[in-house]
Coordinates of C-alpha atoms in Angstrom, one line a residue:
M1 CA 162.6 144.5 55.8
G2 CA 161.0 147.5 54.1
H3 CA 161.8 151.2 54.3
P4 CA 163.9 153.1 56.9
H5 CA 162.6 154.8 60.0
K6 CA 165.6 156.9 61.1
A7 CA 163.6 159.7 62.6
L8 CA 161.6 157.2 64.7
R9 CA 164.8 155.6 65.9
T10 CA 166.5 158.9 66.9
T11 CA 163.4 160.1 68.8
A12 CA 163.0 156.7 70.6
V13 CA 166.6 156.6 71.5
G14 CA 166.4 160.0 73.1
V15 CA 163.3 159.0 75.1
V16 CA 164.6 155.7 76.3
S17 CA 168.0 157.2 77.1
A18 CA 166.3 159.5 79.6
T19 CA 164.4 156.5 81.0
L20 CA 167.6 154.5 81.4
I21 CA 169.3 157.4 83.3
A22 CA 166.4 157.6 85.7
G23 CA 166.2 153.9 86.1
T24 CA 169.9 153.6 86.8
T25 CA 169.8 156.3 89.4
L26 CA 167.0 154.5 91.1
G27 CA 168.9 151.2 90.9
L28 CA 171.9 152.8 92.6
A29 CA 170.0 154.1 95.5
P30 CA 169.3 150.8 97.4
A31 CA 172.6 149.3 96.3
A32 CA 174.6 152.1 97.8
Q33 CA 172.9 151.6 101.1
A34 CA 173.5 147.9 100.9
S35 CA 177.2 148.3 100.0
T36 CA 178.0 149.5 103.5
T37 CA 176.9 146.1 104.9
A38 CA 179.8 144.0 106.3
G39 CA 180.8 141.1 104.2
V40 CA 180.8 142.8 100.8
R41 CA 184.0 142.7 98.8
F42 CA 184.5 144.3 95.4
V43 CA 186.8 142.2 93.2
D44 CA 188.1 141.9 89.7
I45 CA 187.4 138.5 88.0
A46 CA 189.2 137.4 84.8
G47 CA 186.5 136.4 82.3
D48 CA 186.9 134.8 79.0
G49 CA 190.1 135.7 77.3
G50 CA 191.3 137.5 80.4
T51 CA 188.6 140.3 80.1
I52 CA 188.2 141.9 83.6
L53 CA 184.8 141.7 85.1
K54 CA 183.9 144.0 88.0
A55 CA 182.2 142.0 90.7
N56 CA 181.1 142.0 94.3
V57 CA 181.1 139.1 96.7
I58 CA 179.0 138.5 99.8
T59 CA 179.5 135.6 102.1
P60 CA 177.4 134.4 105.0
A61 CA 178.5 135.8 108.4
G62 CA 181.1 133.6 110.0
A63 CA 181.9 131.8 106.8
A64 CA 185.7 132.4 107.0
G65 CA 187.7 129.2 106.8
T66 CA 184.7 127.0 106.1
R67 CA 183.4 125.4 103.0
G68 CA 180.1 124.1 101.7
F69 CA 177.8 127.1 101.1
P70 CA 175.6 127.0 98.0
L71 CA 176.7 129.6 95.4
I72 CA 174.5 132.0 93.5
V73 CA 175.9 134.0 90.5
L74 CA 174.0 137.1 89.4
P75 CA 174.9 138.7 86.0
T76 CA 173.7 142.3 85.8
S77 CA 170.9 143.6 83.7
W78 CA 171.5 145.5 80.4
G79 CA 172.9 148.9 81.2
L80 CA 173.0 148.6 85.0
P81 CA 176.1 148.6 87.2
Q82 CA 177.5 145.8 89.4
V83 CA 175.8 147.1 92.5
E84 CA 172.3 146.3 91.1
Y85 CA 171.6 143.3 93.2
L86 CA 173.4 144.1 96.4
T87 CA 170.2 144.3 98.5
Q88 CA 168.9 140.9 97.3
A89 CA 172.5 139.5 97.5
Q90 CA 172.7 140.5 101.1
K91 CA 169.4 138.8 101.9
L92 CA 170.6 135.6 100.1
A93 CA 173.9 135.7 102.0
N94 CA 172.1 136.2 105.3
S95 CA 170.2 133.0 104.5
G96 CA 173.3 131.0 103.8
Y97 CA 174.5 131.6 100.3
V98 CA 177.7 132.8 98.8
V99 CA 176.6 135.4 96.2
V100 CA 178.7 136.8 93.4
S101 CA 177.3 139.5 91.3
Y102 CA 179.2 140.8 88.3
N103 CA 178.9 143.5 85.6
V104 CA 178.7 141.8 82.3
R105 CA 181.4 142.5 79.7
G106 CA 181.1 145.8 77.7
F107 CA 179.2 147.7 80.4
W108 CA 180.4 150.2 82.9
Q109 CA 183.8 149.4 84.4
S110 CA 184.0 145.8 83.1
G111 CA 186.2 145.3 80.1
G112 CA 185.4 144.1 76.6
E113 CA 182.6 145.1 74.4
I114 CA 178.9 144.3 74.4
E115 CA 178.3 140.9 72.9
V116 CA 174.6 140.6 73.6
A117 CA 174.8 137.2 75.4
G118 CA 177.2 135.8 72.8
P119 CA 179.7 133.0 73.4
P120 CA 182.1 135.3 75.4
D121 CA 179.2 136.2 77.8
V122 CA 178.4 132.5 78.3
A123 CA 182.0 131.7 78.9
D124 CA 182.3 134.6 81.3
A125 CA 179.6 133.0 83.5
S126 CA 181.6 129.8 83.8
K127 CA 184.8 131.8 84.6
V128 CA 182.9 133.6 87.4
I129 CA 181.8 130.2 88.8
D130 CA 185.5 129.0 88.6
W131 CA 186.7 132.0 90.5
A132 CA 184.0 131.7 93.2
L133 CA 184.8 128.0 93.8
A134 CA 188.5 128.9 94.1
N135 CA 188.2 132.0 96.2
T136 CA 185.1 131.6 98.4
P137 CA 183.6 128.9 100.7
A138 CA 181.2 127.8 97.9
D139 CA 180.1 124.2 97.2
A140 CA 180.7 123.1 93.7
Q141 CA 177.8 120.8 93.9
K142 CA 175.3 123.6 94.7
V143 CA 175.6 126.3 92.0
G144 CA 172.7 128.5 90.9
M145 CA 172.4 131.5 88.6
A146 CA 169.8 134.3 88.5
G147 CA 169.2 137.6 87.1
M148 CA 166.8 140.2 85.7
S149 CA 166.5 140.9 81.9
Y150 CA 170.0 140.5 80.4
G151 CA 171.1 138.6 83.5
A152 CA 168.2 136.2 83.0
G153 CA 169.1 135.4 79.4
I154 CA 172.7 134.9 80.2
S155 CA 171.8 132.6 83.2
L156 CA 169.7 130.4 80.9
L157 CA 172.3 130.2 78.3
A158 CA 175.0 129.4 80.9
A159 CA 172.8 126.5 82.2
A160 CA 172.9 125.0 78.7
H161 CA 176.7 125.1 78.6
D162 CA 177.8 124.5 82.2
K163 CA 176.6 121.3 83.9
R164 CA 177.6 122.7 87.3
I165 CA 174.6 125.0 87.3
K166 CA 171.8 123.2 89.2
A167 CA 169.1 125.9 89.5
V168 CA 168.2 129.1 87.6
A169 CA 165.8 131.9 88.2
A170 CA 165.3 133.9 85.0
L171 CA 163.3 137.1 85.7
S172 CA 162.0 139.1 82.8
G173 CA 164.3 137.4 80.4
W174 CA 164.1 135.9 77.0
A175 CA 164.0 132.5 75.5
D176 CA 163.8 133.5 71.9
L177 CA 165.5 136.8 71.1
I178 CA 164.0 137.0 67.6
D179 CA 160.5 136.3 68.8
S180 CA 161.0 139.0 71.4
I181 CA 162.0 142.0 69.3
Y182 CA 161.0 140.7 65.8
S183 CA 157.8 138.9 66.4
G184 CA 155.4 138.6 63.5
R185 CA 158.4 139.6 61.3
T186 CA 158.0 143.1 62.6
Q187 CA 160.6 145.2 64.3
H188 CA 159.7 146.2 67.9
A189 CA 161.0 149.7 67.4
Q190 CA 160.7 151.2 70.9
A191 CA 162.1 148.0 72.5
A192 CA 165.1 147.9 70.2
A193 CA 165.7 151.6 70.6
L194 CA 165.8 151.2 74.4
L195 CA 168.5 148.5 74.1
D196 CA 170.4 150.6 71.6
G197 CA 170.3 153.8 73.6
A198 CA 171.1 152.0 76.9
G199 CA 174.1 150.2 75.4
T200 CA 175.4 153.4 73.9
L201 CA 175.0 155.3 77.2
T202 CA 176.5 152.8 79.6
G203 CA 178.7 150.5 77.5
R204 CA 180.8 149.9 74.5
P205 CA 178.8 148.2 71.7
S206 CA 180.9 146.0 69.5
A207 CA 181.2 146.7 65.8
E208 CA 179.0 143.6 65.2
L209 CA 176.2 145.0 67.5
Q210 CA 176.4 148.4 65.9
Q211 CA 175.9 146.8 62.5
V212 CA 173.0 144.6 63.8
F213 CA 171.2 147.7 65.0
K214 CA 171.9 149.5 61.8
D215 CA 170.5 146.7 59.7
F216 CA 167.5 146.2 62.0
F217 CA 166.4 149.9 61.9
S218 CA 167.1 150.3 58.2
S219 CA 164.7 147.5 57.4
N220 CA 167.3 145.8 55.2
L221 CA 165.5 142.6 54.0
S222 CA 168.7 141.2 52.5
K223 CA 170.2 141.2 56.0
E224 CA 167.2 139.4 57.6
P225 CA 168.7 135.9 57.5
D226 CA 171.8 137.1 59.1
L227 CA 169.9 138.9 61.8
I228 CA 167.8 135.8 62.5
A229 CA 170.9 133.6 62.8
W230 CA 172.5 136.2 65.1
G231 CA 169.5 136.1 67.3
K232 CA 169.1 132.4 67.4
K233 CA 172.7 132.0 68.5
R234 CA 171.8 134.1 71.5
S235 CA 168.5 132.4 72.4
P236 CA 168.1 129.7 75.1
Q237 CA 165.4 128.1 73.0
T238 CA 168.1 127.1 70.6
Y239 CA 169.8 125.1 73.3
I240 CA 166.7 123.5 74.9
D241 CA 168.1 120.0 74.4
Q242 CA 171.3 120.9 76.2
I243 CA 169.4 122.6 79.1
N244 CA 167.2 119.5 79.5
A245 CA 170.3 117.2 79.4
N246 CA 172.0 119.2 82.1
G247 CA 168.9 119.1 84.2
A248 CA 168.9 122.4 86.0
A249 CA 165.7 123.4 87.8
I250 CA 164.4 126.4 85.8
M251 CA 162.1 129.1 87.2
L252 CA 160.8 131.7 84.7
A253 CA 159.0 134.9 85.7
N254 CA 157.7 137.7 83.4
G255 CA 155.2 140.5 83.1
W256 CA 152.1 140.3 81.0
G257 CA 152.9 143.7 79.4
D258 CA 156.6 143.2 78.9
T259 CA 157.4 145.3 75.9
I260 CA 161.1 144.1 75.6
F261 CA 160.5 140.4 76.0
P262 CA 156.8 139.7 75.5
P263 CA 155.3 136.7 77.4
N264 CA 154.6 134.3 74.5
Q265 CA 158.2 133.3 73.9
Y266 CA 158.7 132.1 77.5
V267 CA 155.6 129.8 77.1
K268 CA 157.0 127.7 74.3
F269 CA 160.3 127.4 76.1
Y270 CA 158.6 126.4 79.4
E271 CA 156.6 123.7 77.7
E272 CA 159.7 122.1 76.2
L273 CA 161.6 122.0 79.5
T274 CA 161.7 118.5 80.9
G275 CA 163.4 119.1 84.3
P276 CA 162.0 120.8 87.4
K277 CA 160.3 124.0 86.2
R278 CA 158.1 126.9 87.2
L279 CA 156.4 129.7 85.2
E280 CA 155.1 132.9 86.8
Y281 CA 153.3 135.8 85.1
R282 CA 152.3 139.1 86.8
P283 CA 150.9 142.5 85.6
G284 CA 153.6 145.0 84.6
D285 CA 156.2 145.8 81.9
H286 CA 159.8 144.7 81.6
A287 CA 161.2 144.0 85.1
T288 CA 158.7 146.2 86.8
A289 CA 157.2 143.3 88.8
E290 CA 160.6 142.6 90.5
V291 CA 162.2 146.0 90.7
T292 CA 160.9 146.9 94.1
G293 CA 162.9 143.9 95.4
L294 CA 166.1 145.8 94.5
F295 CA 165.1 148.3 97.2
G296 CA 164.6 145.6 99.8
L297 CA 160.8 146.0 99.7
P298 CA 158.6 142.9 100.0
N299 CA 158.4 141.3 96.5
D300 CA 156.8 138.1 95.4
V301 CA 159.2 137.4 92.6
W302 CA 162.3 137.6 94.7
T303 CA 160.6 135.7 97.5
D304 CA 159.8 132.8 95.1
T305 CA 163.4 133.1 93.8
G306 CA 164.7 132.5 97.3
R307 CA 162.3 129.6 97.8
W308 CA 163.4 128.1 94.5
F309 CA 167.0 128.1 95.5
D310 CA 166.3 127.0 99.0
H311 CA 164.7 123.8 97.7
Y312 CA 166.9 123.0 94.7
L313 CA 170.3 124.1 96.1
K314 CA 169.8 123.6 99.9
G315 CA 167.3 120.7 99.7
E316 CA 164.8 122.4 102.0
D317 CA 161.3 120.9 102.0
N318 CA 159.5 124.3 101.6
G319 CA 156.7 122.9 99.4
I320 CA 157.6 124.9 96.2
D321 CA 158.0 121.6 94.3
R322 CA 154.5 120.6 95.3
E323 CA 152.8 123.8 94.2
Q324 CA 151.1 124.2 90.9
P325 CA 154.1 125.1 88.6
V326 CA 152.2 127.7 86.5
Q327 CA 151.4 130.7 88.7
L328 CA 149.4 133.6 87.1
K329 CA 148.4 136.9 88.6
S330 CA 145.4 138.4 86.8
R331 CA 145.7 142.0 85.6
S332 CA 142.1 142.5 86.8
T333 CA 141.8 140.9 90.2
G334 CA 145.4 140.8 91.4
G335 CA 144.9 137.3 92.8
Y336 CA 147.2 134.3 92.0
E337 CA 145.9 131.3 90.1
G338 CA 147.7 128.0 90.0
Y339 CA 147.7 125.5 87.0
P340 CA 149.4 122.1 86.5
D341 CA 150.6 123.2 83.0
W342 CA 150.2 126.0 80.5
K343 CA 147.6 124.0 78.5
S344 CA 145.3 124.0 81.5
V345 CA 145.3 127.8 81.7
A346 CA 142.6 128.1 79.0
A347 CA 139.9 125.6 79.7
T348 CA 137.8 126.6 76.7
R349 CA 137.9 128.9 73.7
K350 CA 135.2 131.2 72.2
K351 CA 135.4 132.3 68.6
I352 CA 134.4 135.8 67.5
A353 CA 133.4 135.6 63.8
L354 CA 135.1 138.2 61.6
A355 CA 132.4 138.2 59.0
G356 CA 132.1 140.2 55.8
S357 CA 134.7 142.0 53.8
T358 CA 136.4 145.1 55.1
T359 CA 139.0 147.3 53.4
I360 CA 141.2 149.7 55.2
R361 CA 143.9 152.2 54.0
A362 CA 147.4 152.0 55.4
N363 CA 149.9 154.5 56.7
V364 CA 147.7 156.2 59.3
D365 CA 147.4 155.4 63.0
S366 CA 143.7 154.9 63.6
G367 CA 144.0 155.7 67.3
A368 CA 144.1 152.1 68.3
N369 CA 147.6 151.3 69.5
G370 CA 149.6 149.4 72.1
G371 CA 150.6 152.5 74.1
V372 CA 154.1 153.6 75.1
I373 CA 156.9 151.4 76.2
F374 CA 157.0 151.0 80.0
L375 CA 154.5 153.8 80.8
S376 CA 151.4 152.1 79.5
S377 CA 152.0 148.7 81.2
I378 CA 153.1 150.4 84.5
L379 CA 149.8 152.3 84.5
D380 CA 148.0 149.0 84.0
Q381 CA 150.1 147.3 86.7
I382 CA 149.5 150.1 89.3
A383 CA 146.1 151.5 88.4
Q384 CA 144.5 148.9 86.0
L385 CA 144.6 151.6 83.2
P386 CA 145.7 150.0 80.0
P387 CA 145.8 151.9 76.7
M388 CA 142.2 152.9 75.7
A389 CA 140.4 153.8 72.6
S390 CA 136.8 154.8 71.8
I391 CA 135.7 151.9 69.6
P392 CA 132.7 153.7 68.0
L393 CA 134.9 156.7 67.1
L394 CA 137.7 154.7 65.4
P395 CA 137.8 155.8 61.8
R396 CA 136.7 152.8 59.7
R397 CA 138.8 154.2 56.8
W398 CA 141.9 153.2 58.7
A399 CA 140.7 150.5 61.2
A400 CA 138.7 147.3 60.7
V401 CA 136.5 146.6 63.7
W402 CA 134.5 143.5 64.7
Q403 CA 132.7 143.0 68.1
S404 CA 131.2 140.1 70.0
E405 CA 127.8 140.1 71.6
K406 CA 127.4 141.5 75.1
Y407 CA 128.5 138.9 77.6
A408 CA 125.9 138.0 80.3
S409 CA 128.7 136.9 82.7
A410 CA 132.3 137.9 83.2
Q411 CA 134.8 136.4 80.8
Q412 CA 138.1 135.5 82.2
V413 CA 140.6 135.7 79.3
R414 CA 143.6 133.5 80.1
G415 CA 146.3 132.6 77.7
T416 CA 146.9 133.4 74.0
A417 CA 144.2 134.7 71.7
K418 CA 144.6 133.7 68.1
L419 CA 143.6 135.6 64.9
H420 CA 142.9 133.7 61.7
T421 CA 141.9 135.7 58.6
T422 CA 142.3 136.2 54.9
V423 CA 144.0 139.3 53.6
T424 CA 144.2 140.8 50.1
A425 CA 146.8 143.6 49.7
T426 CA 147.3 146.1 47.0
K427 CA 151.1 146.0 47.5
E428 CA 153.5 143.1 47.9
S429 CA 154.5 144.2 51.5
G430 CA 152.6 145.5 54.4
T431 CA 152.1 145.5 58.2
L432 CA 148.9 145.0 60.2
V433 CA 148.5 145.3 64.0
A434 CA 145.7 143.4 65.8
Y435 CA 144.2 144.6 69.0
L436 CA 141.8 142.9 71.4
Y437 CA 139.7 145.3 73.4
D438 CA 137.3 145.0 76.4
V439 CA 134.5 147.4 75.4
G440 CA 132.2 148.9 78.0
P441 CA 128.6 150.1 77.6
L442 CA 129.8 153.6 76.4
G443 CA 132.1 152.1 73.8
L444 CA 135.3 152.8 75.6
G445 CA 137.8 150.0 74.9
K446 CA 140.5 148.9 77.3
L447 CA 143.4 147.0 75.6
V448 CA 143.5 143.3 76.4
S449 CA 146.2 142.3 74.0
N450 CA 147.8 143.1 70.7
A451 CA 150.5 141.8 68.2
P452 CA 152.0 142.9 64.9
Y453 CA 152.2 141.0 61.6
T454 CA 154.3 141.9 58.6
F455 CA 154.3 140.3 55.1
H456 CA 156.7 140.5 52.2
G457 CA 156.6 139.1 48.7
Q458 CA 152.8 138.7 48.3
T459 CA 151.1 139.0 45.0
P460 CA 149.0 142.2 44.9
G461 CA 145.3 141.4 44.6
K462 CA 145.8 137.7 45.6
P463 CA 144.3 136.6 48.9
F464 CA 146.5 134.9 51.5
G465 CA 145.9 133.5 55.0
V466 CA 147.1 135.1 58.2
D467 CA 147.5 133.3 61.5
L468 CA 148.7 135.5 64.4
E469 CA 149.1 134.8 68.1
L470 CA 148.4 137.9 70.2
F471 CA 150.5 138.4 73.3
S472 CA 149.4 136.1 76.2
T473 CA 147.5 137.7 79.0
A474 CA 145.2 137.3 82.0
Y475 CA 142.3 139.8 81.9
D476 CA 138.7 139.7 83.2
V477 CA 136.0 141.2 80.9
P478 CA 133.1 142.3 83.1
A479 CA 129.5 141.1 82.6
G480 CA 127.7 143.4 80.2
H481 CA 130.9 144.2 78.2
R482 CA 131.9 143.1 74.7
L483 CA 135.2 142.0 73.2
A484 CA 136.3 143.8 70.0
L485 CA 139.0 143.0 67.5
V486 CA 140.5 146.0 65.8
V487 CA 143.1 145.9 63.0
D488 CA 145.0 148.8 61.7
T489 CA 148.4 149.4 60.1
V490 CA 150.4 151.8 62.2
D491 CA 151.5 151.6 65.9
P492 CA 154.4 153.6 67.5
L493 CA 155.7 150.4 69.2
Y494 CA 156.5 148.9 65.8
I495 CA 158.1 149.7 62.5
E496 CA 155.5 149.4 59.7
H497 CA 156.1 148.3 56.2
N498 CA 153.2 149.7 54.3
P499 CA 154.0 151.4 51.0
S500 CA 152.3 154.7 50.3
G501 CA 148.7 154.3 49.2
A502 CA 148.5 150.6 50.2
Q503 CA 145.2 149.1 51.1
L504 CA 144.3 145.9 53.0
T505 CA 141.1 143.9 52.6
F506 CA 140.0 141.4 55.2
S507 CA 137.5 138.8 54.1
S508 CA 135.9 135.6 55.4
P509 CA 135.6 133.0 52.7
E510 CA 132.9 130.4 53.2
H511 CA 135.4 127.6 53.0
D512 CA 137.8 129.3 55.5
P513 CA 136.0 131.7 57.8
S514 CA 137.9 134.3 59.7
Y515 CA 137.8 134.5 63.5
V516 CA 139.6 135.4 66.6
S517 CA 139.8 132.6 69.1
V518 CA 139.7 133.8 72.7
P519 CA 141.1 131.6 75.5
L520 CA 138.9 131.5 78.6
R521 CA 139.4 130.1 82.1
K522 CA 137.0 127.6 83.5
Q523 CA 134.1 129.5 84.9

């Protein structure tokens, strides 16, 4: 996968390690308060192979000696302790659920090593369900799983392997691990560094995981097939047929700016689900849309999670099954929009022609980039301040720029923009990053979306086609503004594979014109 970036990895690990420590401290605050609530028990549960999992159990008030309460199992997020969900668990118990939250193997006080949602983690989930059915007043016919991030992925994988699971709420999780941190055949450097740093700080990475990270960051192309196979084994998308056969009701929620698990990979998974399903997107980065719920504050994601379980585990007629199953919250307006399916999100498409021939030099960040992991998307979520760049001032030596006409009316971008172009490289390998900007009258561009693309084994001087899906989004371009597509070769979010002195030429052959296709909501 190209050349090594050890300095980048070391720096990123340091930054994300500090972020993790702060996040863990915040996560403990509400949980410590909740842990004093009556009804909480801290227990040891024997997981797969006898590995001890540290867990806590909350039962409804007055449940002693009775049976028949629906069960919800909550695996913890990557790097967070078993008290992560106590506030939400208490709320669920107060509404009539037995709730078991456990620290996944390899982290904190649980035994074993970090398996990254491997077979032992999936088996652990079933062992926790076994324990809960034997030791709490839980109903074996009403079992659900939920979680944020790592807990979301494990919940989906468990639903493929355990038919007892009837409902899942997967919040800020992944369906395709490779498409999450290696999309466009490009390593998502900051995202992987966060996972690496967090695992090292709070857990015990297995020898296999340590080798995976080593191969990932060293850009070892000979290891690429092994890395892909490792990731596919840990991807719910791989087991979509089993999930559909088992029939669990699946709710998926994610942030538009999720830099760990970008939104696109959830879309494909959602579309292939055949059972009861729901897809929600909101502004924010990884898990930032639901994190306030851990403090007991009002939170739409956790509210919908409760409603999902109330309907599919308790059988309550609360109307969630009659709502439009695709629920989007715009980054610009903050209002919710409902759609019958993902295909209905974009009613039309407009193409921006990428005319002419443009050559850029590689190895330099032009100033157009996707921002900083967490920080940029949180600013967008809170203050509608995405990463920005002055489009007229971007150096054309290192950035290719195309712009639309000024729009007479607001353009509501909804869904996945798609780039189609022809590239001629001077080297056999290279990386390009595409950015879609909302450009105001003064030329200031606000980032709408981006995505990386890496190629290997191309013949220098020979044109080849590139088709790239940018990360899905919901963003309103004001009247009087333009859209601009910018392409350069370096972005701090990603590892780039441009040999020294490389150049990329973008052309638009008459028989195969280049364009970016922008999805738009019905006006």
